[in-house]
């Protein structure tokens, strides 16, 4: 499976779908309560917790931290085991979290979807934009 726009190829349909959402910036999953939109269904599911305030019934046996979804507990346990099941198909780098793999993938595509509203500088990672914004705050308070 390959993408005509950038000639990238993927062995798994799921990875191709994730890549296409990254390229198109499409957000097909919408919250019916507040209308916020998300590229990935799992991001919408996490967001819905804000509205539903589900009870945290899944507890980690190693540290007692609790979660409202079993999948969140499974991902949390990876922080204890140091397991990294999410592997970049391009360079082989492994991650414990799927969102970290998605963020890493942008380093290969050279895409920089996060834009500073003050100076228009672009970033591939949201945390880099946040760090950059602090430089504007420091300049403002000098």
PDB file of C-alpha atoms in Angstrom:
ATOM      1  CA  UNK A   1       0.000   0.000   0.000  1.00  0.00           C
ATOM      2  CA  UNK A   2       1.486   3.338  -0.987  1.00  0.00           C
ATOM      3  CA  UNK A   3       0.665   7.037  -1.089  1.00  0.00           C
ATOM      4  CA  UNK A   4       0.871   8.779  -4.469  1.00  0.00           C
ATOM      5  CA  UNK A   5       1.430  12.241  -2.914  1.00  0.00           C
ATOM      6  CA  UNK A   6       4.675  11.308  -1.163  1.00  0.00           C
ATOM      7  CA  UNK A   7       5.621   7.810  -2.430  1.00  0.00           C
ATOM      8  CA  UNK A   8       5.551   6.324   1.074  1.00  0.00           C
ATOM      9  CA  UNK A   9       4.714   2.617   1.341  1.00  0.00           C
ATOM     10  CA  UNK A  10       3.196   0.723   4.273  1.00  0.00           C
ATOM     11  CA  UNK A  11       2.764  -2.971   5.008  1.00  0.00           C
ATOM     12  CA  UNK A  12      -0.272  -2.407   7.241  1.00  0.00           C
ATOM     13  CA  UNK A  13      -3.496  -0.664   6.213  1.00  0.00           C
ATOM     14  CA  UNK A  14      -3.781   0.934   9.683  1.00  0.00           C
ATOM     15  CA  UNK A  15      -0.400   2.657   9.318  1.00  0.00           C
ATOM     16  CA  UNK A  16      -1.386   3.914   5.866  1.00  0.00           C
ATOM     17  CA  UNK A  17      -4.637   5.323   7.275  1.00  0.00           C
ATOM     18  CA  UNK A  18      -2.770   7.122  10.088  1.00  0.00           C
ATOM     19  CA  UNK A  19      -0.340   8.569   7.545  1.00  0.00           C
ATOM     20  CA  UNK A  20      -3.149   9.780   5.279  1.00  0.00           C
ATOM     21  CA  UNK A  21      -4.840  11.584   8.178  1.00  0.00           C
ATOM     22  CA  UNK A  22      -1.509  13.265   8.901  1.00  0.00           C
ATOM     23  CA  UNK A  23      -1.158  14.400   5.286  1.00  0.00           C
ATOM     24  CA  UNK A  24      -4.704  15.660   4.872  1.00  0.00           C
ATOM     25  CA  UNK A  25      -5.118  17.048   8.402  1.00  0.00           C
ATOM     26  CA  UNK A  26      -8.571  15.456   8.210  1.00  0.00           C
ATOM     27  CA  UNK A  27     -10.484  15.184  11.494  1.00  0.00           C
ATOM     28  CA  UNK A  28     -13.344  12.768  10.826  1.00  0.00           C
ATOM     29  CA  UNK A  29     -14.192  12.018  14.478  1.00  0.00           C
ATOM     30  CA  UNK A  30     -16.345  14.669  16.173  1.00  0.00           C
ATOM     31  CA  UNK A  31     -17.593  15.103  19.724  1.00  0.00           C
ATOM     32  CA  UNK A  32     -21.384  15.388  19.680  1.00  0.00           C
ATOM     33  CA  UNK A  33     -21.329  17.355  22.937  1.00  0.00           C
ATOM     34  CA  UNK A  34     -18.920  20.221  22.185  1.00  0.00           C
ATOM     35  CA  UNK A  35     -18.198  19.723  18.437  1.00  0.00           C
ATOM     36  CA  UNK A  36     -14.406  19.395  18.899  1.00  0.00           C
ATOM     37  CA  UNK A  37     -12.930  17.222  16.132  1.00  0.00           C
ATOM     38  CA  UNK A  38     -10.140  14.622  16.131  1.00  0.00           C
ATOM     39  CA  UNK A  39      -8.072  12.791  13.531  1.00  0.00           C
ATOM     40  CA  UNK A  40      -8.121   9.530  15.469  1.00  0.00           C
ATOM     41  CA  UNK A  41     -10.996   7.714  17.194  1.00  0.00           C
ATOM     42  CA  UNK A  42      -8.878   6.965  20.290  1.00  0.00           C
ATOM     43  CA  UNK A  43      -8.301  10.709  20.761  1.00  0.00           C
ATOM     44  CA  UNK A  44     -12.064  11.304  20.629  1.00  0.00           C
ATOM     45  CA  UNK A  45     -12.638   8.506  23.154  1.00  0.00           C
ATOM     46  CA  UNK A  46     -10.146  10.076  25.560  1.00  0.00           C
ATOM     47  CA  UNK A  47     -11.754  13.487  25.054  1.00  0.00           C
ATOM     48  CA  UNK A  48     -15.211  12.106  25.878  1.00  0.00           C
ATOM     49  CA  UNK A  49     -13.965  11.365  29.407  1.00  0.00           C
ATOM     50  CA  UNK A  50     -14.069  15.126  30.002  1.00  0.00           C
ATOM     51  CA  UNK A  51     -17.824  15.055  29.502  1.00  0.00           C
ATOM     52  CA  UNK A  52     -18.706  11.690  31.041  1.00  0.00           C
ATOM     53  CA  UNK A  53     -16.400  11.723  34.088  1.00  0.00           C
ATOM     54  CA  UNK A  54     -16.305   7.920  34.109  1.00  0.00           C
ATOM     55  CA  UNK A  55     -15.192   6.155  37.266  1.00  0.00           C
ATOM     56  CA  UNK A  56     -11.633   4.896  37.277  1.00  0.00           C
ATOM     57  CA  UNK A  57     -12.169   1.173  37.796  1.00  0.00           C
ATOM     58  CA  UNK A  58      -8.975  -0.235  36.247  1.00  0.00           C
ATOM     59  CA  UNK A  59      -6.119  -0.015  38.763  1.00  0.00           C
ATOM     60  CA  UNK A  60      -2.457  -0.716  38.110  1.00  0.00           C
ATOM     61  CA  UNK A  61      -1.248  -3.544  40.351  1.00  0.00           C
ATOM     62  CA  UNK A  62       2.249  -2.070  40.412  1.00  0.00           C
ATOM     63  CA  UNK A  63       1.528   1.514  41.510  1.00  0.00           C
ATOM     64  CA  UNK A  64      -2.255   1.681  42.153  1.00  0.00           C
ATOM     65  CA  UNK A  65      -2.835   4.446  39.594  1.00  0.00           C
ATOM     66  CA  UNK A  66      -6.399   4.050  38.293  1.00  0.00           C
ATOM     67  CA  UNK A  67      -7.931   4.460  34.834  1.00  0.00           C
ATOM     68  CA  UNK A  68     -11.435   4.567  33.431  1.00  0.00           C
ATOM     69  CA  UNK A  69     -10.537   2.535  30.330  1.00  0.00           C
ATOM     70  CA  UNK A  70      -8.801  -0.826  30.223  1.00  0.00           C
ATOM     71  CA  UNK A  71      -6.737   0.264  27.209  1.00  0.00           C
ATOM     72  CA  UNK A  72      -5.323   3.192  29.179  1.00  0.00           C
ATOM     73  CA  UNK A  73      -4.286   0.801  31.951  1.00  0.00           C
ATOM     74  CA  UNK A  74      -2.582  -1.499  29.423  1.00  0.00           C
ATOM     75  CA  UNK A  75      -0.623   1.432  27.984  1.00  0.00           C
ATOM     76  CA  UNK A  76       0.254   2.615  31.495  1.00  0.00           C
ATOM     77  CA  UNK A  77       1.670  -0.804  32.439  1.00  0.00           C
ATOM     78  CA  UNK A  78       4.155  -0.368  29.578  1.00  0.00           C
ATOM     79  CA  UNK A  79       5.786   2.426  31.600  1.00  0.00           C
ATOM     80  CA  UNK A  80       6.682  -0.176  34.222  1.00  0.00           C
ATOM     81  CA  UNK A  81       7.758  -2.946  31.837  1.00  0.00           C
ATOM     82  CA  UNK A  82       9.649  -0.592  29.481  1.00  0.00           C
ATOM     83  CA  UNK A  83       8.013  -2.500  26.607  1.00  0.00           C
ATOM     84  CA  UNK A  84       7.868  -0.565  23.323  1.00  0.00           C
ATOM     85  CA  UNK A  85       5.406  -2.281  20.975  1.00  0.00           C
ATOM     86  CA  UNK A  86       4.895   0.660  18.581  1.00  0.00           C
ATOM     87  CA  UNK A  87       7.681   0.525  15.984  1.00  0.00           C
ATOM     88  CA  UNK A  88       8.399   3.015  13.204  1.00  0.00           C
ATOM     89  CA  UNK A  89       8.298   1.184   9.862  1.00  0.00           C
ATOM     90  CA  UNK A  90      10.812   3.608   8.389  1.00  0.00           C
ATOM     91  CA  UNK A  91      13.689   3.625  10.897  1.00  0.00           C
ATOM     92  CA  UNK A  92      12.800   0.930  13.438  1.00  0.00           C
ATOM     93  CA  UNK A  93      12.676   3.236  16.461  1.00  0.00           C
ATOM     94  CA  UNK A  94      10.265   1.861  19.082  1.00  0.00           C
ATOM     95  CA  UNK A  95       7.831   3.628  21.425  1.00  0.00           C
ATOM     96  CA  UNK A  96       5.618   2.705  24.369  1.00  0.00           C
ATOM     97  CA  UNK A  97       2.809   4.983  23.232  1.00  0.00           C
ATOM     98  CA  UNK A  98       1.060   5.199  19.826  1.00  0.00           C
ATOM     99  CA  UNK A  99       0.870   9.001  19.967  1.00  0.00           C
ATOM    100  CA  UNK A 100       4.658   9.168  20.407  1.00  0.00           C
ATOM    101  CA  UNK A 101       5.069   7.037  17.272  1.00  0.00           C
ATOM    102  CA  UNK A 102       2.705   9.361  15.353  1.00  0.00           C
ATOM    103  CA  UNK A 103       4.672  12.376  16.551  1.00  0.00           C
ATOM    104  CA  UNK A 104       7.968  10.703  15.614  1.00  0.00           C
ATOM    105  CA  UNK A 105       6.606   9.877  12.159  1.00  0.00           C
ATOM    106  CA  UNK A 106       6.473  13.607  11.400  1.00  0.00           C
ATOM    107  CA  UNK A 107      10.284  13.691  11.551  1.00  0.00           C
ATOM    108  CA  UNK A 108      10.316  11.482   8.453  1.00  0.00           C
ATOM    109  CA  UNK A 109       7.660  13.415   6.546  1.00  0.00           C
ATOM    110  CA  UNK A 110       9.252  16.762   7.477  1.00  0.00           C
ATOM    111  CA  UNK A 111       5.715  17.964   8.156  1.00  0.00           C
ATOM    112  CA  UNK A 112       5.377  20.786  10.683  1.00  0.00           C
ATOM    113  CA  UNK A 113       1.673  21.143  11.514  1.00  0.00           C
ATOM    114  CA  UNK A 114       2.102  23.273  14.658  1.00  0.00           C
ATOM    115  CA  UNK A 115       2.363  27.003  13.895  1.00  0.00           C
ATOM    116  CA  UNK A 116       3.277  29.839  16.257  1.00  0.00           C
ATOM    117  CA  UNK A 117       0.509  32.433  16.008  1.00  0.00           C
ATOM    118  CA  UNK A 118       2.954  35.171  16.986  1.00  0.00           C
ATOM    119  CA  UNK A 119       5.801  34.702  14.495  1.00  0.00           C
ATOM    120  CA  UNK A 120       4.528  31.933  12.150  1.00  0.00           C
ATOM    121  CA  UNK A 121       7.437  29.603  12.922  1.00  0.00           C
ATOM    122  CA  UNK A 122       6.423  25.958  12.382  1.00  0.00           C
ATOM    123  CA  UNK A 123       7.133  22.842  14.443  1.00  0.00           C
ATOM    124  CA  UNK A 124       6.704  19.099  13.993  1.00  0.00           C
ATOM    125  CA  UNK A 125       5.822  18.555  17.661  1.00  0.00           C
ATOM    126  CA  UNK A 126       3.326  20.330  19.894  1.00  0.00           C
ATOM    127  CA  UNK A 127       5.754  20.313  22.838  1.00  0.00           C
ATOM    128  CA  UNK A 128       8.330  22.176  20.730  1.00  0.00           C
ATOM    129  CA  UNK A 129       5.745  24.855  19.899  1.00  0.00           C
ATOM    130  CA  UNK A 130       4.885  25.209  23.602  1.00  0.00           C
ATOM    131  CA  UNK A 131       8.567  25.614  24.489  1.00  0.00           C
ATOM    132  CA  UNK A 132       8.955  28.174  21.692  1.00  0.00           C
ATOM    133  CA  UNK A 133       5.953  30.174  22.950  1.00  0.00           C
ATOM    134  CA  UNK A 134       7.782  30.633  26.252  1.00  0.00           C
ATOM    135  CA  UNK A 135      10.455  32.636  24.409  1.00  0.00           C
ATOM    136  CA  UNK A 136       7.774  35.132  23.360  1.00  0.00           C
ATOM    137  CA  UNK A 137       6.505  35.359  26.939  1.00  0.00           C
ATOM    138  CA  UNK A 138      10.025  36.000  28.240  1.00  0.00           C
ATOM    139  CA  UNK A 139      10.555  38.760  25.650  1.00  0.00           C
ATOM    140  CA  UNK A 140       7.223  40.326  26.602  1.00  0.00           C
ATOM    141  CA  UNK A 141       8.121  40.469  30.307  1.00  0.00           C
ATOM    142  CA  UNK A 142      11.645  41.892  29.821  1.00  0.00           C
TER     143      UNK A 142
END
